[in-house]
PDB file of C-alpha atoms in Angstrom:
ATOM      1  CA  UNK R   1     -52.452 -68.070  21.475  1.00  0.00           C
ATOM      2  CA  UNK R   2     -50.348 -64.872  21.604  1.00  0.00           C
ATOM      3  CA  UNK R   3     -46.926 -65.168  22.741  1.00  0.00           C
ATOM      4  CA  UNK R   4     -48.033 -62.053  25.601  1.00  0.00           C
ATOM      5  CA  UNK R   5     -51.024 -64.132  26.420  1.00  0.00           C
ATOM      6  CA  UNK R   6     -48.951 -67.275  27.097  1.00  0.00           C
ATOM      7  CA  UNK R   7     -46.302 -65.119  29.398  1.00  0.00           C
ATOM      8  CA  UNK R   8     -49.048 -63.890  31.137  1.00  0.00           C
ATOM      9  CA  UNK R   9     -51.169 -66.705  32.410  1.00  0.00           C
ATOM     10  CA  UNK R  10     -48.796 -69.659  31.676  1.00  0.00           C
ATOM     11  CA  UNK R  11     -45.988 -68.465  33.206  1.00  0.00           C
ATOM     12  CA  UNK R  12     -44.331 -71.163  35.849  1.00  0.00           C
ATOM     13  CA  UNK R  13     -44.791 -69.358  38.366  1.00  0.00           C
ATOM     14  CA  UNK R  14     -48.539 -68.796  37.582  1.00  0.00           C
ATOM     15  CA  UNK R  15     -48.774 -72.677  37.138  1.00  0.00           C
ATOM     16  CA  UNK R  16     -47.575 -72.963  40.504  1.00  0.00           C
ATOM     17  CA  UNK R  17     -50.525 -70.936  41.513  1.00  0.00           C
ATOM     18  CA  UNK R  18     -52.742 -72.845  39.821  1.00  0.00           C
ATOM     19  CA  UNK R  19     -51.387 -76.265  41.313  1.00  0.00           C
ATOM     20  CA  UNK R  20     -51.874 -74.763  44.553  1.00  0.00           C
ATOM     21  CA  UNK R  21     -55.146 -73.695  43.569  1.00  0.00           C
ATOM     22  CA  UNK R  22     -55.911 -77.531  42.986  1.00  0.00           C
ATOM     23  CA  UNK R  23     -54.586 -79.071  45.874  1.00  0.00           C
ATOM     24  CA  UNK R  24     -56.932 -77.328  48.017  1.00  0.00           C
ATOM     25  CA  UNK R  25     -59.640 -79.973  47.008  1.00  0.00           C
ATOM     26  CA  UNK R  26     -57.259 -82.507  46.865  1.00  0.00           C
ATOM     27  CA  UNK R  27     -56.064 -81.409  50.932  1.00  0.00           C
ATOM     28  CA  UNK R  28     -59.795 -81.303  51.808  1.00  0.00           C
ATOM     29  CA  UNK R  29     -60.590 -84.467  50.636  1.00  0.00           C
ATOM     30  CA  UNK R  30     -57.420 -86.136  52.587  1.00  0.00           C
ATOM     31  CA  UNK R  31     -58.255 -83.954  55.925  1.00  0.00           C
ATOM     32  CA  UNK R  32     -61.862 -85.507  55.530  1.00  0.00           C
ATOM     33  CA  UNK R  33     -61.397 -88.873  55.116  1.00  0.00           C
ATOM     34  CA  UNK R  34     -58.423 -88.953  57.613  1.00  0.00           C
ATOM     35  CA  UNK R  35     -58.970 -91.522  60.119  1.00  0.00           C
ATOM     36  CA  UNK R  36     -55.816 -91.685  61.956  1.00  0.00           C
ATOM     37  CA  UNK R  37     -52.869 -89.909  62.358  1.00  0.00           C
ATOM     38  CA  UNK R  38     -51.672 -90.856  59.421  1.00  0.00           C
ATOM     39  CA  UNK R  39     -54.043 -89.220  57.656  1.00  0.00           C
ATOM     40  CA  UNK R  40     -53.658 -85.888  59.342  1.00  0.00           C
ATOM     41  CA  UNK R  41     -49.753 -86.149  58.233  1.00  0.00           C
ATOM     42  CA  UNK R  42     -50.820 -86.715  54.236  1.00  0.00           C
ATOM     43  CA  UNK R  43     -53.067 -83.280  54.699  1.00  0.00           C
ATOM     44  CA  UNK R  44     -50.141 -81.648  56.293  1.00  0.00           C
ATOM     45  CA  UNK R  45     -47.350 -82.717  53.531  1.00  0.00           C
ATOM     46  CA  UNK R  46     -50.099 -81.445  51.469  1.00  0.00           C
ATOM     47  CA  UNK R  47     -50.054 -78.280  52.911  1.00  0.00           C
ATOM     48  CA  UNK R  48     -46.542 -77.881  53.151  1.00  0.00           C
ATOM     49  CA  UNK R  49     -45.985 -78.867  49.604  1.00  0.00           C
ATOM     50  CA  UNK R  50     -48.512 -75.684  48.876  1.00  0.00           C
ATOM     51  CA  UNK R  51     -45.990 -73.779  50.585  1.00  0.00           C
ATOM     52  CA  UNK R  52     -42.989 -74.512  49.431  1.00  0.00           C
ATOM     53  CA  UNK R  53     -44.498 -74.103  45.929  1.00  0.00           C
ATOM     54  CA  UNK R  54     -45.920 -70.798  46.815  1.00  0.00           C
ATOM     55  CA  UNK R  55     -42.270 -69.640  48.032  1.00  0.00           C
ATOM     56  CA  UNK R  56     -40.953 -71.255  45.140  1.00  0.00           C
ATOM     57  CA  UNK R  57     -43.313 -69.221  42.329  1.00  0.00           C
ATOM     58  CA  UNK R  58     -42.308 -66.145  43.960  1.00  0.00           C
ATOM     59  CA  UNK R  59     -38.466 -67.001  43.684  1.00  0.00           C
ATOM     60  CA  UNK R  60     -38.673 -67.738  40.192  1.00  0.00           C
ATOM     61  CA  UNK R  61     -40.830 -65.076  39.470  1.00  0.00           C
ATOM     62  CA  UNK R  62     -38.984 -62.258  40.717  1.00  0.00           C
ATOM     63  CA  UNK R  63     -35.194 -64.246  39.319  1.00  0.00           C
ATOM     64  CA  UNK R  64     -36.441 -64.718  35.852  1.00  0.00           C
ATOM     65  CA  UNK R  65     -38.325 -61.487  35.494  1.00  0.00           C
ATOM     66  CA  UNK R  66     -41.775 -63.702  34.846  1.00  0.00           C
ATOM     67  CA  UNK R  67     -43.869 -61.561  36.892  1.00  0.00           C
ATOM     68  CA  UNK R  68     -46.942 -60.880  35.515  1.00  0.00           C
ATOM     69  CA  UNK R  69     -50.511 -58.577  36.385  1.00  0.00           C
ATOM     70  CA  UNK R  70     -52.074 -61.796  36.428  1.00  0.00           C
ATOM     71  CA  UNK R  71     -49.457 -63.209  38.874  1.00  0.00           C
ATOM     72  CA  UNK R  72     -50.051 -60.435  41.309  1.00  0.00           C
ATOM     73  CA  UNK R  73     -53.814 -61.547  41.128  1.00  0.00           C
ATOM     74  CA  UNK R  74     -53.349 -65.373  41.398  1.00  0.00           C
ATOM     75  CA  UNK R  75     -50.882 -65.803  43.757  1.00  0.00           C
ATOM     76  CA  UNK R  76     -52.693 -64.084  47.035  1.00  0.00           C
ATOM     77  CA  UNK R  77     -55.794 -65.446  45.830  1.00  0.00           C
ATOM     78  CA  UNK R  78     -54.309 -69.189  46.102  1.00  0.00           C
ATOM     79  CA  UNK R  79     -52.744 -68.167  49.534  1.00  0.00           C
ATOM     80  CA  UNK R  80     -55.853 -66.709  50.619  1.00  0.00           C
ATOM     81  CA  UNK R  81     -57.967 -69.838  49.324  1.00  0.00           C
ATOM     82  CA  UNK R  82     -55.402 -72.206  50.972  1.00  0.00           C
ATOM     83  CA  UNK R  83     -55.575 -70.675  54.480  1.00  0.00           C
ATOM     84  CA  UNK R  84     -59.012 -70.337  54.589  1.00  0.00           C
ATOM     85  CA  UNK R  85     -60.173 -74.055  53.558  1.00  0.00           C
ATOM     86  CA  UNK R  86     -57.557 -75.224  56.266  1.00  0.00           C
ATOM     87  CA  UNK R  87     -58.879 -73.133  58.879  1.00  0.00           C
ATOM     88  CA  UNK R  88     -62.378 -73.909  58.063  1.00  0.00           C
ATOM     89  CA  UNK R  89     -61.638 -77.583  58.083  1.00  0.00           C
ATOM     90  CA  UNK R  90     -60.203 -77.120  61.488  1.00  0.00           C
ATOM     91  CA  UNK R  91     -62.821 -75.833  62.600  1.00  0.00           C
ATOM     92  CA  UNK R  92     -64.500 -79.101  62.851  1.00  0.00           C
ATOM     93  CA  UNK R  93     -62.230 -80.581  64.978  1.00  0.00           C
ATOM     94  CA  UNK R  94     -61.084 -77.590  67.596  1.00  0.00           C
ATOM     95  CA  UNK R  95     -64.223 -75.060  67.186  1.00  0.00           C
ATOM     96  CA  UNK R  96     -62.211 -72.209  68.513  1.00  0.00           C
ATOM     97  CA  UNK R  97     -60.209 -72.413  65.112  1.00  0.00           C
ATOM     98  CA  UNK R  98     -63.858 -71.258  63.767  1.00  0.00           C
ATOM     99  CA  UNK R  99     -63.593 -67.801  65.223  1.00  0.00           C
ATOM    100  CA  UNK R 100     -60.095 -67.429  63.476  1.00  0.00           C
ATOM    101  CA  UNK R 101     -62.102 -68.257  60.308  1.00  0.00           C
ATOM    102  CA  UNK R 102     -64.603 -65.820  60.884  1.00  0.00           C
ATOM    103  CA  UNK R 103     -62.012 -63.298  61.538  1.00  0.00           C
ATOM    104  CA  UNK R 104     -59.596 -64.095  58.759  1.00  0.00           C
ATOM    105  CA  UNK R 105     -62.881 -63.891  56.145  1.00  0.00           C
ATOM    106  CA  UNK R 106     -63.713 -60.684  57.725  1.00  0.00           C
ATOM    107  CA  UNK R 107     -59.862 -59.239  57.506  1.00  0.00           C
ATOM    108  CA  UNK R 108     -59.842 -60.679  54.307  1.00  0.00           C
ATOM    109  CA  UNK R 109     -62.871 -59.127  52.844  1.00  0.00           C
ATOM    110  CA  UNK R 110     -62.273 -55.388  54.425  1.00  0.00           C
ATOM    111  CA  UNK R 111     -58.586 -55.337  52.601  1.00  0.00           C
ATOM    112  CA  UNK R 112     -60.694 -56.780  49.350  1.00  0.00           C
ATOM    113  CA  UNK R 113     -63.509 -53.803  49.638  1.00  0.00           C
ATOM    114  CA  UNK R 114     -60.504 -51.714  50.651  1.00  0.00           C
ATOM    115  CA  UNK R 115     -58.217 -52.317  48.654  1.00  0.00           C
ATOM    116  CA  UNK R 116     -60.619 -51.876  45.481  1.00  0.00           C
ATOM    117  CA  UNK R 117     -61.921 -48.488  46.738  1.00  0.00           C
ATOM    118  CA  UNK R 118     -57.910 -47.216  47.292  1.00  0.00           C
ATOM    119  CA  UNK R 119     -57.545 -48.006  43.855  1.00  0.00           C
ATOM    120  CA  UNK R 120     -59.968 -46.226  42.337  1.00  0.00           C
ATOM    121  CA  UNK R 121     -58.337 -42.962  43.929  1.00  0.00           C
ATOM    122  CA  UNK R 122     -55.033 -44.266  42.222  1.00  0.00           C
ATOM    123  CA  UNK R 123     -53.357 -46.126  44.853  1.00  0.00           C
ATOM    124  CA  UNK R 124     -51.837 -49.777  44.552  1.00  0.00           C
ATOM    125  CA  UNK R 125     -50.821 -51.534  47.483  1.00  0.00           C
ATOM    126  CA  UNK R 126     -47.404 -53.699  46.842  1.00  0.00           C
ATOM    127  CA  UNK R 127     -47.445 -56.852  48.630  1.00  0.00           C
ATOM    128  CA  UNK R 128     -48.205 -57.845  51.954  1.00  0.00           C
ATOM    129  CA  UNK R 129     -47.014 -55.248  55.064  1.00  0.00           C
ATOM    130  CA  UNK R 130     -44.970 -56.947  57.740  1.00  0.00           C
ATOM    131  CA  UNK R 131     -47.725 -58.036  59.925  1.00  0.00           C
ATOM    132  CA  UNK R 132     -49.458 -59.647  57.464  1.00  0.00           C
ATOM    133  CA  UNK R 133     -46.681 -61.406  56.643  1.00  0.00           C
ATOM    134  CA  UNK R 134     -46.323 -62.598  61.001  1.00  0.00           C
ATOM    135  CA  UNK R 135     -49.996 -63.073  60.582  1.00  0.00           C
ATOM    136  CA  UNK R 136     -49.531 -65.264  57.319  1.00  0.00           C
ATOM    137  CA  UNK R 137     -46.534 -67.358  59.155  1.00  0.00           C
ATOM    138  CA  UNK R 138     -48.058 -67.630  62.674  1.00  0.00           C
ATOM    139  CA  UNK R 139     -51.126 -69.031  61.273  1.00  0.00           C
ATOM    140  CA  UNK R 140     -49.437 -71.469  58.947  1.00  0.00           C
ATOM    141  CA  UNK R 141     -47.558 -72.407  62.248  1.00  0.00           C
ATOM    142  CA  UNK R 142     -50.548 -73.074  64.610  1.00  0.00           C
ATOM    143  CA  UNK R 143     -52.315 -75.087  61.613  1.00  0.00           C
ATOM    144  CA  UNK R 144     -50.097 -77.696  61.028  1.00  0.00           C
ATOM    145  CA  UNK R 145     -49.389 -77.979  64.513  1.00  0.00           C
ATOM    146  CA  UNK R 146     -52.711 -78.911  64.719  1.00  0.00           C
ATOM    147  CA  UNK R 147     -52.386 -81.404  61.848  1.00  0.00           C
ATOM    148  CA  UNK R 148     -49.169 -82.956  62.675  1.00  0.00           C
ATOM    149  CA  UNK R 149     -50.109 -83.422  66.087  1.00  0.00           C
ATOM    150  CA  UNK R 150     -53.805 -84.576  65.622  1.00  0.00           C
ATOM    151  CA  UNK R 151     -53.425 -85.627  69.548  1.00  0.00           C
ATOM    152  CA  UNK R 152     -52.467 -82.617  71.543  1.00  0.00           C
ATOM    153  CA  UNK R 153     -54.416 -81.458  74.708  1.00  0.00           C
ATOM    154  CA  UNK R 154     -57.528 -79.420  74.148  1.00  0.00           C
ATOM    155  CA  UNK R 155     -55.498 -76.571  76.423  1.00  0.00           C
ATOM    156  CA  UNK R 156     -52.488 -76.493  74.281  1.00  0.00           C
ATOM    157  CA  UNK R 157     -54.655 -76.448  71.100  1.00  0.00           C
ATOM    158  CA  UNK R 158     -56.739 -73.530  72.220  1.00  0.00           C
ATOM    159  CA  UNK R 159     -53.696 -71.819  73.670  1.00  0.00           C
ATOM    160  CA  UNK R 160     -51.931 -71.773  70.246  1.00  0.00           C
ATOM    161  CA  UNK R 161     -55.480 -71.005  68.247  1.00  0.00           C
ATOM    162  CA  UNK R 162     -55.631 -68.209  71.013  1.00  0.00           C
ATOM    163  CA  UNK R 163     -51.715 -67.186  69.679  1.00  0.00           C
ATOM    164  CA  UNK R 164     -53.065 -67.459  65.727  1.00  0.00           C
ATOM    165  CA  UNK R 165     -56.509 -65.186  66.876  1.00  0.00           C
ATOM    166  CA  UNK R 166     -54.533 -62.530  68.314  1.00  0.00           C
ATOM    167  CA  UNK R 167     -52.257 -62.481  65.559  1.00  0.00           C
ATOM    168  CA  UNK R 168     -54.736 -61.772  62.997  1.00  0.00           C
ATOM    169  CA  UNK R 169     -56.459 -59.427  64.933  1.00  0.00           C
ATOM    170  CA  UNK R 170     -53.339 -57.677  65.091  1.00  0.00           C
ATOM    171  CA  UNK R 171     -52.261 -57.524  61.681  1.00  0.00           C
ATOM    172  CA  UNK R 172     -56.455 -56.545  60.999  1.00  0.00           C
ATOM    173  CA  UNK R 173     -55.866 -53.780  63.191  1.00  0.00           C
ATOM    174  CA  UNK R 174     -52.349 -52.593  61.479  1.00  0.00           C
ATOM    175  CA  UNK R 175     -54.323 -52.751  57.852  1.00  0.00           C
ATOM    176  CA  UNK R 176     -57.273 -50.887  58.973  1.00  0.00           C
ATOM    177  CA  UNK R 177     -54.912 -48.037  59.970  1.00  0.00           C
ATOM    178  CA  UNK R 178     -52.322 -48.439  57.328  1.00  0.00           C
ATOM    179  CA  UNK R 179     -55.489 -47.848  55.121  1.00  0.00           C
ATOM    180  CA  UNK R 180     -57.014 -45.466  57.098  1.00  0.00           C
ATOM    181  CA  UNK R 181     -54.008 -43.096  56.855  1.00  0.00           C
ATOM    182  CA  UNK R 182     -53.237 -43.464  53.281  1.00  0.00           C
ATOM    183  CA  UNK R 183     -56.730 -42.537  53.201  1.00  0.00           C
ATOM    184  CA  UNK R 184     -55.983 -39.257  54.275  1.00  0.00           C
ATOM    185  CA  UNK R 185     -53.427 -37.971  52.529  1.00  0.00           C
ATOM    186  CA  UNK R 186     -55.006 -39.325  49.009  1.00  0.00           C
ATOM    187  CA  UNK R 187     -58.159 -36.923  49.703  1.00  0.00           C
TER     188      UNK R 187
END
């Protein structure tokens, strides 16, 4: 294999991706078959070890110059992977969590279409805006709250699902007109 190949998509911080990548079976299959509270805290250490190795592939990346095209791909897709099996297996258990699912796929899927249409007329988008980033952090938040504290009152768990599902819906509204006006001026 090339030298450029192996920079490309074996970089370490592209491995991290990919080990992220895998433990979203490997959290689904804990969250499943968790039968106590105990349980619930091995899917949230698995979650929060996705984290901290997401944070940690993007520190290395950008320190040792080891980002790659590939990287920019990877990377979001794991994050976008990650949130969406954990909200979806959430579901499940607090059903509200199901309508931050549908929203999230739905955000998701008109910055995808987006995204690949502003391209074609030449523009890139560079990371995440600031919202998405809230949205990103918020959500994390409320998830493993509801992990960590399997127990919580039905109120408190809808109050902070209600706190993650206007969050999103936020930062959904700040990317439709973030792309709606760089629409305009790439006519």
């Amino acid at each position: 294999m090339k030298k450029d190949m192996l920079h490309e998509y074996f970089s370490i911080p592209n491995i991290l991706s990919y080990f992220r990548l895998i433990l979203i079976p490997v959290y689904l299959v804990v969250y499943f078959n968790a039968e106590d509270e105990r349980g619930y805290y091995w899917a949230a250490l698995v979650i929060v070890i996705s984290g901290l190795t997401d944070m940690l592939d993007g520190k290395i990346a950008r320190h040792f110059n080891m980002i790659t095209e590939w990287g920019k791909l990877i990377d979001p897709i794991a994050d976008k992977l990650t949130m969406a099996a954990v909200a979806l297996s959430l579901a499940f258990r607090f059903p509200l969590m199901g309508v931050v699912f549908v929203l999230y796929v739905v955000k998701e899927g008109f910055m995808g279409i987006t995204g690949l249409v502003m391209l074609k007329r030449g523009f890139r988008m560079d990371g995440a805006m600031w919202y998405g980033k809230v949205c990103t952090a918020v959500t994390y938040a409320v998830m493993l709250s509801l992990l960590v504290f399997p127990g919580m009152s039905r109120r408190m768990s809808n109050s902070l699902i209600g706190v993650c599902l206007a969050v999103t819906a936020m930062a959904f509204i700040g990317y439709v007109n973030f792309y709606h006006r760089v629409r305009k001026t790439r006519r």
